[in-house]
PDB file of C-alpha atoms in Angstrom:
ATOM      1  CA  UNK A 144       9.488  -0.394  13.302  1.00  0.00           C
ATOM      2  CA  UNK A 145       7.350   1.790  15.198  1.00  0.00           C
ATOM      3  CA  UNK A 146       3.767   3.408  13.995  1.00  0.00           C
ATOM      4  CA  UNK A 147       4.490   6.759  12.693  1.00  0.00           C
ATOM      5  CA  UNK A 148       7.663   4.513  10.576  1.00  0.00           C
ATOM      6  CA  UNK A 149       5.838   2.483   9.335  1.00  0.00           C
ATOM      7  CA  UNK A 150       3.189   5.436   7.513  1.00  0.00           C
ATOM      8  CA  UNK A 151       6.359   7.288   6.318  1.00  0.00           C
ATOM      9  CA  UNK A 152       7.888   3.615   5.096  1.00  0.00           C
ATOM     10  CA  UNK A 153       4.770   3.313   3.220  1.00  0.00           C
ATOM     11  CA  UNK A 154       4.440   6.449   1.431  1.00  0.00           C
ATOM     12  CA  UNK A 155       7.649   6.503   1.070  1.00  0.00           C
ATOM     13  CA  UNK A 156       8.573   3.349  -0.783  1.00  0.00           C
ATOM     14  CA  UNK A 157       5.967   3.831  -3.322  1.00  0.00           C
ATOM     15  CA  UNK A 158       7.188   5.442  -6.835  1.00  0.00           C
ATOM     16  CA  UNK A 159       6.888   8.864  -6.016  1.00  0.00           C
ATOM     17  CA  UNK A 160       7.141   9.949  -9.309  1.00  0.00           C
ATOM     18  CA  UNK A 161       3.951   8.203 -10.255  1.00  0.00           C
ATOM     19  CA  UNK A 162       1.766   9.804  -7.101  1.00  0.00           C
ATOM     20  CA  UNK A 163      -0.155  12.682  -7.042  1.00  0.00           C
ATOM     21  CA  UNK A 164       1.056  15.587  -4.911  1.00  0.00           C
ATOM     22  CA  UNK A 165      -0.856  15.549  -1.645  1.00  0.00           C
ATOM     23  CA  UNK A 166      -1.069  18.659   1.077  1.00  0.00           C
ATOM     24  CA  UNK A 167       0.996  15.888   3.031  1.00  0.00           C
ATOM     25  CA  UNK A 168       4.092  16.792   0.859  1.00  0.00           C
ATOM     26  CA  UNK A 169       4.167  20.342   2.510  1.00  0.00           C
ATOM     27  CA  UNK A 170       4.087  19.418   6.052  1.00  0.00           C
ATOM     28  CA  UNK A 171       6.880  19.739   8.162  1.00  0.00           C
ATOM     29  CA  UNK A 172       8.262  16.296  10.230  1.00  0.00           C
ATOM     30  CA  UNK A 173       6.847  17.649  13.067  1.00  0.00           C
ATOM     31  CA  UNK A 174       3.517  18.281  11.533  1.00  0.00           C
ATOM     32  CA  UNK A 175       3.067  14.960  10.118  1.00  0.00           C
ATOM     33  CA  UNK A 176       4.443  13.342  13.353  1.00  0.00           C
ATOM     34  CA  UNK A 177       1.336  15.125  15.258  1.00  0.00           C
ATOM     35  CA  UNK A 178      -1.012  14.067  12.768  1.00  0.00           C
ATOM     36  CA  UNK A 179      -0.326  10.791  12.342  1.00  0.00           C
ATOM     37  CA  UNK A 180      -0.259   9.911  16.218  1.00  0.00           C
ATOM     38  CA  UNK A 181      -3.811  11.029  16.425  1.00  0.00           C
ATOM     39  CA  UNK A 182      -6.080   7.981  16.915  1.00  0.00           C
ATOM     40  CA  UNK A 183      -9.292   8.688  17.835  1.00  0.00           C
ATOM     41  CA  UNK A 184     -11.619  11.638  17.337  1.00  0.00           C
ATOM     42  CA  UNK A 185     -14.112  12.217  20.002  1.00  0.00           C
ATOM     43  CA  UNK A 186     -15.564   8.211  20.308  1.00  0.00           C
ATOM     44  CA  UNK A 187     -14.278   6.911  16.972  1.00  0.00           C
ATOM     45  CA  UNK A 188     -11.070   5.014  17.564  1.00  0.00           C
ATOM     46  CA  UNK A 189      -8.712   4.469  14.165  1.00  0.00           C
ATOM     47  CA  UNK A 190      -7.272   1.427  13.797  1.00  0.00           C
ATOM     48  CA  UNK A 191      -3.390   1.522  12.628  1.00  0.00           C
ATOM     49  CA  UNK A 192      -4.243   0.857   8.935  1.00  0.00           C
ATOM     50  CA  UNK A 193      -5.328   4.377   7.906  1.00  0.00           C
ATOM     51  CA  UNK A 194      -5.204   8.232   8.764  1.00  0.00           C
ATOM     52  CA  UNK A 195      -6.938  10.928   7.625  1.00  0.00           C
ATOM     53  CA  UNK A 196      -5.914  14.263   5.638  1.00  0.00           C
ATOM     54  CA  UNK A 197      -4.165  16.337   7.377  1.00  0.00           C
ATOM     55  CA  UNK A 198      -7.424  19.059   6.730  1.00  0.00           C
ATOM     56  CA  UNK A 199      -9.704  16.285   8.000  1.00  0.00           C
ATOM     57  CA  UNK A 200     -12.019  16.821   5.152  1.00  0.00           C
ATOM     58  CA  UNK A 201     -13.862  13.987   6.777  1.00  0.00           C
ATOM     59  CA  UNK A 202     -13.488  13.381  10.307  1.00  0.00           C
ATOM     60  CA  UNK A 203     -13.958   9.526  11.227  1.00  0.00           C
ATOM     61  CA  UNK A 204     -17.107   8.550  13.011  1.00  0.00           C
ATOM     62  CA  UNK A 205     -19.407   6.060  13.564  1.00  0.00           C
ATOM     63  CA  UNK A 206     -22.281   5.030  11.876  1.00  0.00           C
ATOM     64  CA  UNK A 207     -23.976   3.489   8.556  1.00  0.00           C
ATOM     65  CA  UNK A 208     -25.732   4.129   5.620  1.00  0.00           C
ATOM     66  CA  UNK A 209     -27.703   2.985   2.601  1.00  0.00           C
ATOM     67  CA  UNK A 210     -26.725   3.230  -1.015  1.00  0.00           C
ATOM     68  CA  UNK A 211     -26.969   1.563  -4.099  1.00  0.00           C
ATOM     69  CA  UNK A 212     -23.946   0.283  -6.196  1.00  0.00           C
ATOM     70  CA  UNK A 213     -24.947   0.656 -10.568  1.00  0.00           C
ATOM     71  CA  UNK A 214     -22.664  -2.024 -12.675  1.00  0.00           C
ATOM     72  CA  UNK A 215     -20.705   0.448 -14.928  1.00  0.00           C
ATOM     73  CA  UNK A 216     -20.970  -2.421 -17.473  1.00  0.00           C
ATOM     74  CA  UNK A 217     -24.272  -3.719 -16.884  1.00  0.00           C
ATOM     75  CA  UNK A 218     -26.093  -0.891 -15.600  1.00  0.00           C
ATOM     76  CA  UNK A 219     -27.471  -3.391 -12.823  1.00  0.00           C
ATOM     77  CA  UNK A 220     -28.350  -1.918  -9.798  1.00  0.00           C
ATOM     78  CA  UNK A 221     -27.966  -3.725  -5.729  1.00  0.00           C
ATOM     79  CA  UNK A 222     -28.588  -1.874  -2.347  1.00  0.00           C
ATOM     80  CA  UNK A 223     -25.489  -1.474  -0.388  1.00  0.00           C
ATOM     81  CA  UNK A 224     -24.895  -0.895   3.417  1.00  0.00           C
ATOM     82  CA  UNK A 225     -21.958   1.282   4.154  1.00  0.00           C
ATOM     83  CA  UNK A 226     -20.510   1.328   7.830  1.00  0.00           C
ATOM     84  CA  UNK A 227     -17.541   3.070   9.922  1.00  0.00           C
ATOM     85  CA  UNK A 228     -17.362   0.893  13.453  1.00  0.00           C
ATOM     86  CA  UNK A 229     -14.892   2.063  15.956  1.00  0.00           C
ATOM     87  CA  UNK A 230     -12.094  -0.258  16.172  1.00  0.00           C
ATOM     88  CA  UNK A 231     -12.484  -1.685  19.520  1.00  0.00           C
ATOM     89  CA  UNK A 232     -16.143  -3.243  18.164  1.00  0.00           C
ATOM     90  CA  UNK A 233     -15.007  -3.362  14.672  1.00  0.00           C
ATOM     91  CA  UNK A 234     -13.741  -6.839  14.122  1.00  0.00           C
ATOM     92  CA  UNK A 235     -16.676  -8.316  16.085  1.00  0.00           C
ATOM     93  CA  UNK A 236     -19.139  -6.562  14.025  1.00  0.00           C
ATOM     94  CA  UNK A 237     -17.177  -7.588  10.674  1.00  0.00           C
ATOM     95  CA  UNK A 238     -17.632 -11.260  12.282  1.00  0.00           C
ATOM     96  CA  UNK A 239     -21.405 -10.674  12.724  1.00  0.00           C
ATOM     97  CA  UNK A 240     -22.292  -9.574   9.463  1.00  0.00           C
ATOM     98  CA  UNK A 241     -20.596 -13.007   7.961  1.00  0.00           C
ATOM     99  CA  UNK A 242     -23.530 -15.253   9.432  1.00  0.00           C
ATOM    100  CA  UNK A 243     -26.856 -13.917   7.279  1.00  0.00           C
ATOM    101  CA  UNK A 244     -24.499 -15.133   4.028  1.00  0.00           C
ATOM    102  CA  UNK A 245     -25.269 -18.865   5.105  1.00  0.00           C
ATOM    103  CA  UNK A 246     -23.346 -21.852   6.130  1.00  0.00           C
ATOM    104  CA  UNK A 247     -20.622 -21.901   3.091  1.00  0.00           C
ATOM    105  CA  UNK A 248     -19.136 -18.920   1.144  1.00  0.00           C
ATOM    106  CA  UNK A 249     -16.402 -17.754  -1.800  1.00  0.00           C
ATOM    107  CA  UNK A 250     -13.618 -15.978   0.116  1.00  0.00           C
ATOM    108  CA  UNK A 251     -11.479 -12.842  -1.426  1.00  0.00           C
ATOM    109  CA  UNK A 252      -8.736 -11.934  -0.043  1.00  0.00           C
ATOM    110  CA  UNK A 253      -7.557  -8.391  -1.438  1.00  0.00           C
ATOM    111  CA  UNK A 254      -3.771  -7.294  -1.181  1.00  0.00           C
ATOM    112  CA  UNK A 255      -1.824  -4.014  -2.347  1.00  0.00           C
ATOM    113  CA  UNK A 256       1.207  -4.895  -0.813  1.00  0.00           C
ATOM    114  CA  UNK A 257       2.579  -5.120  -4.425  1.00  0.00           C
ATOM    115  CA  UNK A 258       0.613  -2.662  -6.461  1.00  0.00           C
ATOM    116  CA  UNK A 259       0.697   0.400  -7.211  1.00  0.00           C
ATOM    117  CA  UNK A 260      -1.460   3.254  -5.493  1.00  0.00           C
ATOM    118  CA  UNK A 261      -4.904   3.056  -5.427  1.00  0.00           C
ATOM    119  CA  UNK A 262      -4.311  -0.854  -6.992  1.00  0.00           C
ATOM    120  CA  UNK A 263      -4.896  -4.152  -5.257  1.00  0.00           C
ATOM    121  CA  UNK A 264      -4.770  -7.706  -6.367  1.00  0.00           C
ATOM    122  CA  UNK A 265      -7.661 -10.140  -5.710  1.00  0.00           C
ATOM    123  CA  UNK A 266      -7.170 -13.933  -4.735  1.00  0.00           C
ATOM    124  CA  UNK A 267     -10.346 -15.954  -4.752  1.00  0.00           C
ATOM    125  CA  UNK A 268     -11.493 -19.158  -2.579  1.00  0.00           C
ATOM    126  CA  UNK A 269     -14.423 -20.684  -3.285  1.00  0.00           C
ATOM    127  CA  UNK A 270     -17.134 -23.051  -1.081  1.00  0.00           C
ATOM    128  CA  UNK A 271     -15.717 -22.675   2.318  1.00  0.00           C
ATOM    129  CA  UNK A 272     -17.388 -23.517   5.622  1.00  0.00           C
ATOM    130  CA  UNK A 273     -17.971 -20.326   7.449  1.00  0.00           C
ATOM    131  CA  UNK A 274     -17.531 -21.494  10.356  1.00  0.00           C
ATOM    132  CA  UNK A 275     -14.162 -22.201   9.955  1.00  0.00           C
ATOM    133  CA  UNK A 276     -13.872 -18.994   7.775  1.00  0.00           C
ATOM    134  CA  UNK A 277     -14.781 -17.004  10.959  1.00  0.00           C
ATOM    135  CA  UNK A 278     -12.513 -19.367  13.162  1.00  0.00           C
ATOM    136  CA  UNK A 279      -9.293 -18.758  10.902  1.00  0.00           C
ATOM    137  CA  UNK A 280     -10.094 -15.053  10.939  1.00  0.00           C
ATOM    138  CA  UNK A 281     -10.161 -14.905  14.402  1.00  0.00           C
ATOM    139  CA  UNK A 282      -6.309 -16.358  14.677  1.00  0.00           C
ATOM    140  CA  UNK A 283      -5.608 -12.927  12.469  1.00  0.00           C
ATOM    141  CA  UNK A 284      -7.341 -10.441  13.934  1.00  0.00           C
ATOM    142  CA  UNK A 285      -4.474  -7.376  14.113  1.00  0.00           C
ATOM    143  CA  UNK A 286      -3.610  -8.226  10.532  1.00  0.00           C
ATOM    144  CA  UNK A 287      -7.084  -7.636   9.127  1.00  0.00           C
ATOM    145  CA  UNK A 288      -7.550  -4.630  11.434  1.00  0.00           C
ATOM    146  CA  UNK A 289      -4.840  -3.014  11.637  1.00  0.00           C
ATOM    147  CA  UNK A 290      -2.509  -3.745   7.543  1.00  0.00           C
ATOM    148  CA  UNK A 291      -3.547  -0.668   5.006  1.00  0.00           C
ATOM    149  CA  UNK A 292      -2.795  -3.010   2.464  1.00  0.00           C
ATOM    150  CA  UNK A 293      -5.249  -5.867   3.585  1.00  0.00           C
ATOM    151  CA  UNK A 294      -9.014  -6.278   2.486  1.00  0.00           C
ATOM    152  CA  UNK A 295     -11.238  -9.251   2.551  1.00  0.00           C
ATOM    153  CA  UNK A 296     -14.560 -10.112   1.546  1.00  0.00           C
ATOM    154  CA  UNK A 297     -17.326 -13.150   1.434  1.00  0.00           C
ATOM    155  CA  UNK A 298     -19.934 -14.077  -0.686  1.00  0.00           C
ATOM    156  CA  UNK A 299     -23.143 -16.480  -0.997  1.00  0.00           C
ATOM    157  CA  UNK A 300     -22.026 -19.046  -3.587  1.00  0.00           C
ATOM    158  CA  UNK A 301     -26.137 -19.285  -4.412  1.00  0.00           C
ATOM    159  CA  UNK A 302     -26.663 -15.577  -5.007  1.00  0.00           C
ATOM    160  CA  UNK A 303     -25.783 -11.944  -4.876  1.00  0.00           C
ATOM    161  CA  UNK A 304     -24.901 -11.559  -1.359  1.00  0.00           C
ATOM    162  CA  UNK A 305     -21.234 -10.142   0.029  1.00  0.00           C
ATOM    163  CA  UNK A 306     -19.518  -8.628   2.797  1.00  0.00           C
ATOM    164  CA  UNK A 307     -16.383  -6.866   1.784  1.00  0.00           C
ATOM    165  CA  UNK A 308     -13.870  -5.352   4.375  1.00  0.00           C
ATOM    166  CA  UNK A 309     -11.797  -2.528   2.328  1.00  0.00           C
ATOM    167  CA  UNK A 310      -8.324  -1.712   3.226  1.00  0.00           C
ATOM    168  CA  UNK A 311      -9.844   1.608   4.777  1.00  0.00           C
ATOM    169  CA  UNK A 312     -11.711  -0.998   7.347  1.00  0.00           C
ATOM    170  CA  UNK A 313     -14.797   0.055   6.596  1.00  0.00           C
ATOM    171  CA  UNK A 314     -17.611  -3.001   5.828  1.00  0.00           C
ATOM    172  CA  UNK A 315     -19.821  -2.840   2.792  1.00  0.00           C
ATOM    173  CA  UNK A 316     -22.792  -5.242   2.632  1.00  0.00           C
ATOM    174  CA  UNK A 317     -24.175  -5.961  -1.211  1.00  0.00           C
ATOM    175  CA  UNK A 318     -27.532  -7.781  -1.071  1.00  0.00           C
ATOM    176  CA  UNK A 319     -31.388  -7.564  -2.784  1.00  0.00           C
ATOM    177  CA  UNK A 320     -32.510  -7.623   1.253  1.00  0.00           C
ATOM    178  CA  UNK A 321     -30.234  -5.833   3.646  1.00  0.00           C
ATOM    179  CA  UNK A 322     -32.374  -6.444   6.521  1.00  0.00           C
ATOM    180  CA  UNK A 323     -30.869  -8.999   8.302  1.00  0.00           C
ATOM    181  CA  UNK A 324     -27.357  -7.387   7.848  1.00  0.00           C
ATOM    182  CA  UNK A 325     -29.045  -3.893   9.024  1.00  0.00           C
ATOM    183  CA  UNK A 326     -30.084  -5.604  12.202  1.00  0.00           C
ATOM    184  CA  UNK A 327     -26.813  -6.469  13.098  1.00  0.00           C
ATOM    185  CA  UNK A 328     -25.656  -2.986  12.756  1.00  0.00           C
ATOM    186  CA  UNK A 329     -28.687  -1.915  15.008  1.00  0.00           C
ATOM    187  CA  UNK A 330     -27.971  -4.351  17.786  1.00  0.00           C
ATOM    188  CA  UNK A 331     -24.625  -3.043  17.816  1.00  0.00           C
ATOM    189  CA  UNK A 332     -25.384   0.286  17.767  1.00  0.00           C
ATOM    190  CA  UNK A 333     -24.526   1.693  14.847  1.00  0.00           C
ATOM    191  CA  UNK A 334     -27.005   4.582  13.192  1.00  0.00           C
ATOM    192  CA  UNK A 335     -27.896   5.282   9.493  1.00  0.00           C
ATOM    193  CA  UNK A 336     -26.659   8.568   8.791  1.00  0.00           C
ATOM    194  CA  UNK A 337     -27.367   8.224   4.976  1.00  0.00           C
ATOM    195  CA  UNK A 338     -25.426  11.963   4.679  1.00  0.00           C
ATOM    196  CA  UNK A 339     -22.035   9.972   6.190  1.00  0.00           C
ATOM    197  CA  UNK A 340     -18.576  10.411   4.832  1.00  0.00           C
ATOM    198  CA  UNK A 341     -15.942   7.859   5.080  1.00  0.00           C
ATOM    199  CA  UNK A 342     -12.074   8.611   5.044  1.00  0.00           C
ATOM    200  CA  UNK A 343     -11.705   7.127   2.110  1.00  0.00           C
ATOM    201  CA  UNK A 344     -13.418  10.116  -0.022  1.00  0.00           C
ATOM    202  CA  UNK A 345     -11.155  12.238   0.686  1.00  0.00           C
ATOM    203  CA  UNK A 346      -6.948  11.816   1.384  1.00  0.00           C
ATOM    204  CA  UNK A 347      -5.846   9.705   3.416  1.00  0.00           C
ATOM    205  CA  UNK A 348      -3.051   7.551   4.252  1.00  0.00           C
ATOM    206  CA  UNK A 349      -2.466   3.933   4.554  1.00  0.00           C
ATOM    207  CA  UNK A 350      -0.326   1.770   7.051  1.00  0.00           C
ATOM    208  CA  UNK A 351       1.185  -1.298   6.276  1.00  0.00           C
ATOM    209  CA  UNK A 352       4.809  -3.224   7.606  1.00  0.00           C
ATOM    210  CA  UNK A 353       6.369  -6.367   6.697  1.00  0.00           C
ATOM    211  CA  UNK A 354       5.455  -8.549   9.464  1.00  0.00           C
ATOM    212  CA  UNK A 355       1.672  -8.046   7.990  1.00  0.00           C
ATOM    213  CA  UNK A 356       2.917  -8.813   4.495  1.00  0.00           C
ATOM    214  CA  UNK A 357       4.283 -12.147   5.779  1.00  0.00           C
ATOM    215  CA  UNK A 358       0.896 -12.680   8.042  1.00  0.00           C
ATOM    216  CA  UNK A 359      -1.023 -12.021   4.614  1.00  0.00           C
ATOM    217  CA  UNK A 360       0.801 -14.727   3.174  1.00  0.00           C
ATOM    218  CA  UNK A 361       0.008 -16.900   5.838  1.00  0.00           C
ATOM    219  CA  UNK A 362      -3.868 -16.372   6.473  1.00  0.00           C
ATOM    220  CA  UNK A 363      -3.986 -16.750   2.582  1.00  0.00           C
ATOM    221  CA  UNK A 364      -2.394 -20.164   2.898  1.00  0.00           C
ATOM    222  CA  UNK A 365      -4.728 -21.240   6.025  1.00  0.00           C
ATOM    223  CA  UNK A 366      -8.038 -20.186   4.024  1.00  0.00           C
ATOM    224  CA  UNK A 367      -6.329 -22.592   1.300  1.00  0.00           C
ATOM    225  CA  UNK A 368      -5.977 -19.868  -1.467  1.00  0.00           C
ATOM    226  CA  UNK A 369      -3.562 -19.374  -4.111  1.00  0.00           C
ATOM    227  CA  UNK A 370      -2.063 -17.063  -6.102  1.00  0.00           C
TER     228      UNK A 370
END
């Protein structure tokens, strides 16, 4: 299945009747071909997981910034880091940001192969050896990069402390002190731009193909998680 199949096979095979209309819906094939084979913009290179609206609303770049995430239950508050890394650095960055959570962590893995839109399904692992968290990752590398329908995160068993890798691949760091996660971003060259936009606030598409669903499977059965 080639690339631009596999975006249609995805929007496609979701209930359509259960979607919002989208300003994708009045493109033409040709259109939406165009669009769809576009993969970088200026120095940001896409990975396959995820395009943009066809406006571009919010034109992929580079760069970070700081937030905070408020509990809607609890009305707790944590800084967050958000970043956009161009793919060709992205997974080594991802890797990076793992070490400042310590020696052992909980692993999620996060699928929406199965769910419907703007769904996904979590599947939790706890107390693993990050070491051999970031050497298992390695072995799946296009899968995490490159599936729509494939997120991951990390936490510190001791405290409130995660990495999360969305199914847009964009990284999100939750922690009291960001610092040392901050410094990673810096030393790879990344730039707060606290006015940022990602893809993901505006439409956008996701990628995703069987082979990943199968890899999915497998990485969740090497990190020793179950359903």
């Amino acid at each position: 299945m080639n690339f631009l199949s596999r975006f249609l096979e995805r929007v496609l095979r979701t209930n359509t009747s259960r979607m919002p209309r989208t300003s994708f819906d009045d493109l033409s094939q040709d259109q939406l071909d165009a669009h769809l084979s576009v993969g970088r913009y200026g120095n940001f290179a896409l990975t396959d997981a995820v395009r943009p609206s066809f406006g571009l609303e919010v034109i992929p770049r580079e760069g970070y910034r700081r937030d905070v995430y408020c509990d809607p239950e609890t009305g707790n508050k944590m800084p967050v880091l958000a970043a956009s890394v161009s793919s060709e650095r992205l997974f080594d960055v991802l890797m990076d940001l793992l070490d400042p959570l310590g020696d052992e962590v909980d692993v999620v893995m996060e699928s929406s192969h199965e769910s419907e839109p703007g769904a996904h399904a979590d599947l939790y692992r706890e107390h693993m050896d990050t070491v051999i968290l970031k050497s298992t990752l390695y072995d799946y590398e296009p899968l995490l990069l490159h599936d729509g329908c494939t997120g991951l995160a990390a936490l510190n068993p001791n405290g409130p402390m995660e990495v999360q890798f969305d199914e847009h691949k964009l990284l999100f760091v939750y922690a009291n002190d960001l610092e040392p996660f901050e410094a990673i971003l810096l030393d790879h060259g990344l730039r707060r731009d606290d006015s940022l936009k990602f893809i993901s606030e505006a439409e956008h598409l996701h990628s995703t193909d069987d082979v990943y669903r199968d890899q999915f499977d497998e990485l969740r059965y090497r990190l020793g998680i179950d359903h």
